[in-house]
Short mmCIF file of C-alpha atoms in Angstrom, two decimals:
data_model
loop_
_atom_site.label_atom_id
_atom_site.label_comp_id
_atom_site.label_asym_id
_atom_site.label_seq_id
_atom_site.Cartn_x
_atom_site.Cartn_y
_atom_site.Cartn_z
CA UNK A 1 32.93 171.14 82.66
CA UNK A 2 35.49 173.99 82.72
CA UNK A 3 39.28 173.47 82.51
CA UNK A 4 42.01 176.10 82.94
CA UNK A 5 45.68 175.79 83.69
CA UNK A 6 45.46 178.32 86.38
CA UNK A 7 42.87 180.69 87.91
CA UNK A 8 42.30 183.64 85.62
CA UNK A 9 43.97 181.96 82.63
CA UNK A 10 42.46 183.44 79.41
CA UNK A 11 42.74 180.02 77.71
CA UNK A 12 39.83 178.58 79.43
CA UNK A 13 38.32 175.56 77.78
CA UNK A 14 34.70 174.51 78.26
CA UNK A 15 33.79 170.93 77.60
CA UNK A 16 30.14 170.04 76.80
CA UNK A 17 28.65 167.53 79.11
CA UNK A 18 25.64 165.28 78.15
CA UNK A 19 22.36 165.74 80.11
CA UNK A 20 22.19 163.38 82.98
CA UNK A 21 19.43 160.84 83.25
CA UNK A 22 16.28 162.36 85.01
CA UNK A 23 17.48 165.96 84.82
CA UNK A 24 14.99 168.58 85.82
CA UNK A 25 13.88 171.17 83.11
CA UNK A 26 16.08 173.85 84.80
CA UNK A 27 19.01 171.62 84.38
CA UNK A 28 18.41 170.92 80.73
CA UNK A 29 18.23 174.62 80.16
CA UNK A 30 21.47 175.42 82.10
CA UNK A 31 23.27 172.62 80.40
CA UNK A 32 22.20 173.72 76.85
CA UNK A 33 23.57 177.31 77.76
CA UNK A 34 26.73 175.98 79.16
CA UNK A 35 27.33 173.66 76.14
CA UNK A 36 26.88 176.56 73.73
CA UNK A 37 29.97 178.03 75.19
CA UNK A 38 32.02 174.96 74.30
CA UNK A 39 34.05 173.78 71.26
CA UNK A 40 31.65 170.72 70.93
CA UNK A 41 32.33 169.30 67.56
CA UNK A 42 29.20 169.77 65.37
CA UNK A 43 27.50 170.80 68.68
CA UNK A 44 26.63 167.11 68.89
CA UNK A 45 26.54 167.04 72.67
CA UNK A 46 24.73 170.45 72.73
CA UNK A 47 21.97 168.95 70.59
CA UNK A 48 21.30 166.21 73.04
CA UNK A 49 19.56 168.95 75.16
CA UNK A 50 17.08 169.47 72.30
CA UNK A 51 14.11 167.35 71.19
CA UNK A 52 14.61 164.99 68.18
CA UNK A 53 12.85 167.69 65.73
CA UNK A 54 14.62 170.70 67.28
CA UNK A 55 18.12 168.93 67.09
CA UNK A 56 17.62 168.56 63.40
CA UNK A 57 16.49 172.02 62.64
CA UNK A 58 18.69 174.15 65.02
CA UNK A 59 21.20 176.23 63.14
CA UNK A 60 23.84 177.44 65.47
CA UNK A 61 25.85 179.14 62.57
CA UNK A 62 22.96 181.40 61.70
CA UNK A 63 24.45 184.20 63.88
CA UNK A 64 25.53 185.04 67.52
CA UNK A 65 23.72 187.37 70.00
CA UNK A 66 26.24 188.83 72.39
CA UNK A 67 24.90 189.83 75.92
CA UNK A 68 26.71 191.90 78.49
CA UNK A 69 26.68 188.95 80.77
CA UNK A 70 25.78 185.32 80.27
CA UNK A 71 22.05 184.91 79.76
CA UNK A 72 19.76 184.71 82.97
CA UNK A 73 17.22 182.02 83.14
CA UNK A 74 13.74 182.69 84.82
CA UNK A 75 10.80 180.34 85.10
CA UNK A 76 9.38 177.86 84.84
CA UNK A 77 6.27 179.74 83.23
CA UNK A 78 3.02 178.18 84.43
CA UNK A 79 0.93 176.14 82.07
CA UNK A 80 -2.51 174.70 82.31
CA UNK A 81 -3.00 172.04 85.04
CA UNK A 82 -3.38 169.34 82.32
CA UNK A 83 -0.08 170.23 80.68
CA UNK A 84 2.28 171.16 83.37
CA UNK A 85 3.55 167.59 83.78
CA UNK A 86 4.52 167.28 80.20
CA UNK A 87 5.70 170.69 79.11
CA UNK A 88 7.12 173.83 80.61
CA UNK A 89 8.96 177.05 79.41
CA UNK A 90 11.81 179.25 80.66
CA UNK A 91 12.67 182.70 79.64
CA UNK A 92 16.30 183.83 78.81
CA UNK A 93 16.94 187.41 79.65
CA UNK A 94 19.89 189.81 79.47
CA UNK A 95 21.26 193.02 78.05
CA UNK A 96 22.03 192.70 74.18
CA UNK A 97 25.16 194.61 73.32
CA UNK A 98 26.13 193.19 69.99
CA UNK A 99 25.17 190.69 67.14
CA UNK A 100 27.07 188.65 64.64
CA UNK A 101 25.20 187.82 61.55
CA UNK A 102 25.67 184.78 59.17
CA UNK A 103 28.23 186.70 57.16
CA UNK A 104 30.53 186.86 60.41
CA UNK A 105 29.85 190.72 60.41
CA UNK A 106 30.06 192.17 64.00
CA UNK A 107 27.55 194.91 64.90
CA UNK A 108 27.79 196.74 68.23
CA UNK A 109 24.43 197.86 69.46
CA UNK A 110 23.13 200.34 71.98
CA UNK A 111 22.36 198.12 75.14
CA UNK A 112 18.73 196.70 74.69
CA UNK A 113 16.79 194.22 76.71
CA UNK A 114 16.97 190.59 75.41
CA UNK A 115 14.28 188.09 76.06
CA UNK A 116 13.84 184.84 74.48
CA UNK A 117 11.59 181.72 75.49
CA UNK A 118 12.69 178.15 75.57
CA UNK A 119 9.93 175.63 75.58
CA UNK A 120 10.50 172.19 76.93
CA UNK A 121 8.55 168.82 76.55
CA UNK A 122 9.03 165.34 77.73
CA UNK A 123 10.30 163.01 75.08
CA UNK A 124 11.47 159.42 74.78
CA UNK A 125 15.16 159.39 74.27
CA UNK A 126 17.53 156.66 72.79
CA UNK A 127 17.23 154.32 75.76
CA UNK A 128 13.49 154.54 75.76
CA UNK A 129 13.19 156.55 78.95
CA UNK A 130 11.23 159.80 79.04
CA UNK A 131 13.30 162.89 79.62
CA UNK A 132 12.87 166.65 79.51
CA UNK A 133 14.19 168.21 76.17
CA UNK A 134 13.99 171.78 74.69
CA UNK A 135 11.76 171.70 71.62
CA UNK A 136 11.55 175.35 70.74
CA UNK A 137 14.94 177.30 70.46
CA UNK A 138 16.14 180.10 68.42
CA UNK A 139 18.66 179.70 65.78
CA UNK A 140 22.21 180.91 66.40
CA UNK A 141 24.13 181.12 69.55
CA UNK A 142 23.57 183.38 72.75
CA UNK A 143 26.87 184.17 74.51
CA UNK A 144 27.95 186.58 77.26
CA UNK A 145 30.70 189.00 76.23
CA UNK A 146 33.53 187.17 78.03
CA UNK A 147 32.63 183.91 76.33
CA UNK A 148 32.35 185.57 72.93
CA UNK A 149 35.83 187.21 73.47
CA UNK A 150 37.17 183.70 74.38
CA UNK A 151 35.66 182.00 71.34
CA UNK A 152 36.05 184.47 68.61
CA UNK A 153 38.61 186.86 67.14
CA UNK A 154 38.46 189.76 64.82
CA UNK A 155 40.12 189.41 61.35
CA UNK A 156 40.27 191.67 58.32
CA UNK A 157 39.47 190.28 54.92
CA UNK A 158 40.47 192.49 51.94
CA UNK A 159 38.75 193.60 48.75
CA UNK A 160 39.62 195.99 46.00
CA UNK A 161 38.11 199.48 46.01
CA UNK A 162 35.79 200.32 43.07
CA UNK A 163 35.61 203.42 41.18
CA UNK A 164 39.47 204.01 40.71
CA UNK A 165 40.38 204.69 37.07
CA UNK A 166 44.13 205.23 37.59
CA UNK A 167 46.96 204.35 39.89
CA UNK A 168 47.51 201.24 41.95
CA UNK A 169 44.52 199.22 43.04
CA UNK A 170 43.55 199.95 46.69
CA UNK A 171 42.71 197.11 49.15
CA UNK A 172 40.06 197.84 51.70
CA UNK A 173 39.71 195.95 55.03
CA UNK A 174 36.34 194.17 55.77
CA UNK A 175 36.47 193.23 59.45
CA UNK A 176 34.59 189.98 60.45
CA UNK A 177 34.74 187.61 63.50
CA UNK A 178 35.74 184.06 63.17
CA UNK A 179 36.08 181.28 65.67
CA UNK A 180 39.43 181.07 67.44
CA UNK A 181 40.88 177.65 66.80
CA UNK A 182 38.60 174.97 65.23
CA UNK A 183 35.03 175.94 64.27
CA UNK A 184 32.68 173.47 65.75
CA UNK A 185 30.39 173.42 62.79
CA UNK A 186 32.72 173.31 59.80
CA UNK A 187 35.79 171.89 61.69
CA UNK A 188 37.84 174.60 59.97
CA UNK A 189 41.00 176.08 61.34
CA UNK A 190 40.98 179.96 61.99
CA UNK A 191 42.95 180.41 58.77
CA UNK A 192 40.61 178.34 56.67
CA UNK A 193 37.50 180.08 58.16
CA UNK A 194 39.09 183.37 57.19
CA UNK A 195 39.82 182.32 53.64
CA UNK A 196 36.18 180.90 53.41
CA UNK A 197 34.69 184.05 54.43
CA UNK A 198 36.90 186.01 52.01
CA UNK A 199 35.56 183.81 49.17
CA UNK A 200 31.99 184.46 50.18
CA UNK A 201 32.30 188.06 49.32
CA UNK A 202 32.34 191.32 51.17
CA UNK A 203 29.70 192.06 53.90
CA UNK A 204 26.59 193.86 53.16
CA UNK A 205 27.76 197.10 54.39
CA UNK A 206 31.01 197.26 52.31
CA UNK A 207 29.72 195.62 49.20
CA UNK A 208 28.59 198.74 47.38
CA UNK A 209 32.21 200.14 47.25
CA UNK A 210 34.39 197.07 46.92
CA UNK A 211 35.10 194.24 44.50
CA UNK A 212 36.41 190.82 44.74
CA UNK A 213 38.55 189.40 42.00
CA UNK A 214 37.48 185.82 42.66
CA UNK A 215 34.96 184.60 40.12
CA UNK A 216 31.42 184.22 41.50
CA UNK A 217 30.90 180.95 43.10
CA UNK A 218 34.48 180.34 43.98
CA UNK A 219 34.92 178.28 47.08
CA UNK A 220 37.38 176.09 48.76
CA UNK A 221 37.34 172.59 47.59
CA UNK A 222 35.43 170.08 49.74
CA UNK A 223 36.98 168.70 52.86
CA UNK A 224 39.65 171.57 52.96
CA UNK A 225 39.81 172.40 56.67
CA UNK A 226 43.36 173.20 57.69
CA UNK A 227 45.19 175.59 55.39
CA UNK A 228 48.66 175.96 56.56
CA UNK A 229 52.05 177.24 54.87
CA UNK A 230 54.63 174.64 53.95
CA UNK A 231 58.22 174.72 55.07
CA UNK A 232 58.97 177.34 52.31
CA UNK A 233 56.27 179.57 53.76
CA UNK A 234 54.05 178.95 50.71
CA UNK A 235 50.30 178.56 51.34
CA UNK A 236 48.51 176.51 48.71
CA UNK A 237 44.73 177.15 48.45
CA UNK A 238 42.76 174.48 46.72
CA UNK A 239 39.84 176.09 45.00
CA UNK A 240 36.80 174.65 43.16
CA UNK A 241 36.41 174.81 39.37
CA UNK A 242 34.80 178.20 39.46
CA UNK A 243 38.18 179.68 39.99
CA UNK A 244 39.39 178.33 36.59
CA UNK A 245 37.54 181.14 34.91
CA UNK A 246 40.13 183.74 36.12
CA UNK A 247 42.91 184.95 33.89
CA UNK A 248 46.61 185.33 35.01
CA UNK A 249 46.23 188.96 36.16
CA UNK A 250 43.04 188.22 38.06
CA UNK A 251 44.78 185.31 39.76
CA UNK A 252 47.54 187.52 41.02
CA UNK A 253 45.06 189.92 42.47
CA UNK A 254 43.18 186.91 43.93
CA UNK A 255 46.31 185.79 45.60
CA UNK A 256 46.98 189.35 46.85
CA UNK A 257 43.50 189.26 48.58
CA UNK A 258 44.40 186.09 50.35
CA UNK A 259 47.91 187.26 51.27
CA UNK A 260 46.76 190.52 52.88
CA UNK A 261 43.79 188.70 54.56
CA UNK A 262 46.04 186.32 56.37
CA UNK A 263 49.22 188.59 57.16
CA UNK A 264 47.77 189.74 60.45
CA UNK A 265 46.58 186.13 61.31
CA UNK A 266 49.89 184.38 60.74
CA UNK A 267 53.34 185.61 60.00
CA UNK A 268 54.30 182.33 58.17
CA UNK A 269 52.78 183.09 54.80
CA UNK A 270 55.15 184.75 52.30
CA UNK A 271 53.61 183.44 49.15
CA UNK A 272 50.19 182.30 48.03
CA UNK A 273 49.49 179.78 45.31
CA UNK A 274 45.91 179.11 44.17
CA UNK A 275 45.09 175.63 42.93
CA UNK A 276 42.10 175.53 40.42
CA UNK A 277 39.56 172.68 40.27
CA UNK A 278 40.61 171.26 36.89
#
């Protein structure tokens, strides 16, 4: 289901819809692909298109494949006479133009052919009825460019350049993509997602030339999902006990990393206070 305030509105919202009773295999595939473009919390509705085992093992946050257009579905692929009533397969195809890895790092690619099989079986569902469900599915999301641009935004997280022996420390931008609004998997706001990726460290391509002042293992405290400045424009960032190892000078540099990282994301942060896990 799609909702927009007016035709052509960039703020399109897609709602995940559960598979209907007695849905054909092609409907299950189409519903799964459509549901991936939604903000379905935890992808709970999206997982209802999967078999019980696939629902438990599918990892949507493993990365995102970006296609020039929404993926095409072809099939069904023919199976042996004995199996065609209980299993079937479809192939997703398209032109792959970019990928986002588990570090949220965006990599544009020379357009290449994309092909991925989805395998379906008949399985008993909660009400005891037998329905078609996808039991073989790749981890991560597969999105067309337009959906990717709607769902994600580019942010810069900042680390200190290494190898400088004099002068002021230099902050270097490390661009990543985070979910616009609330992330379906973590339920974190955009600002919170951005701070989390900052704490996880630089992306692989930048790691050799930068350094983070956050002690190894520093993370947001559990259940922190909505970082926001107070009415004095002070952002308080609750950290776990690993942050307690940092001295006062390091804490100032850690706060600077957060402040620079969030300055393009929100104009409401004028000061950062780090709260340790003691």
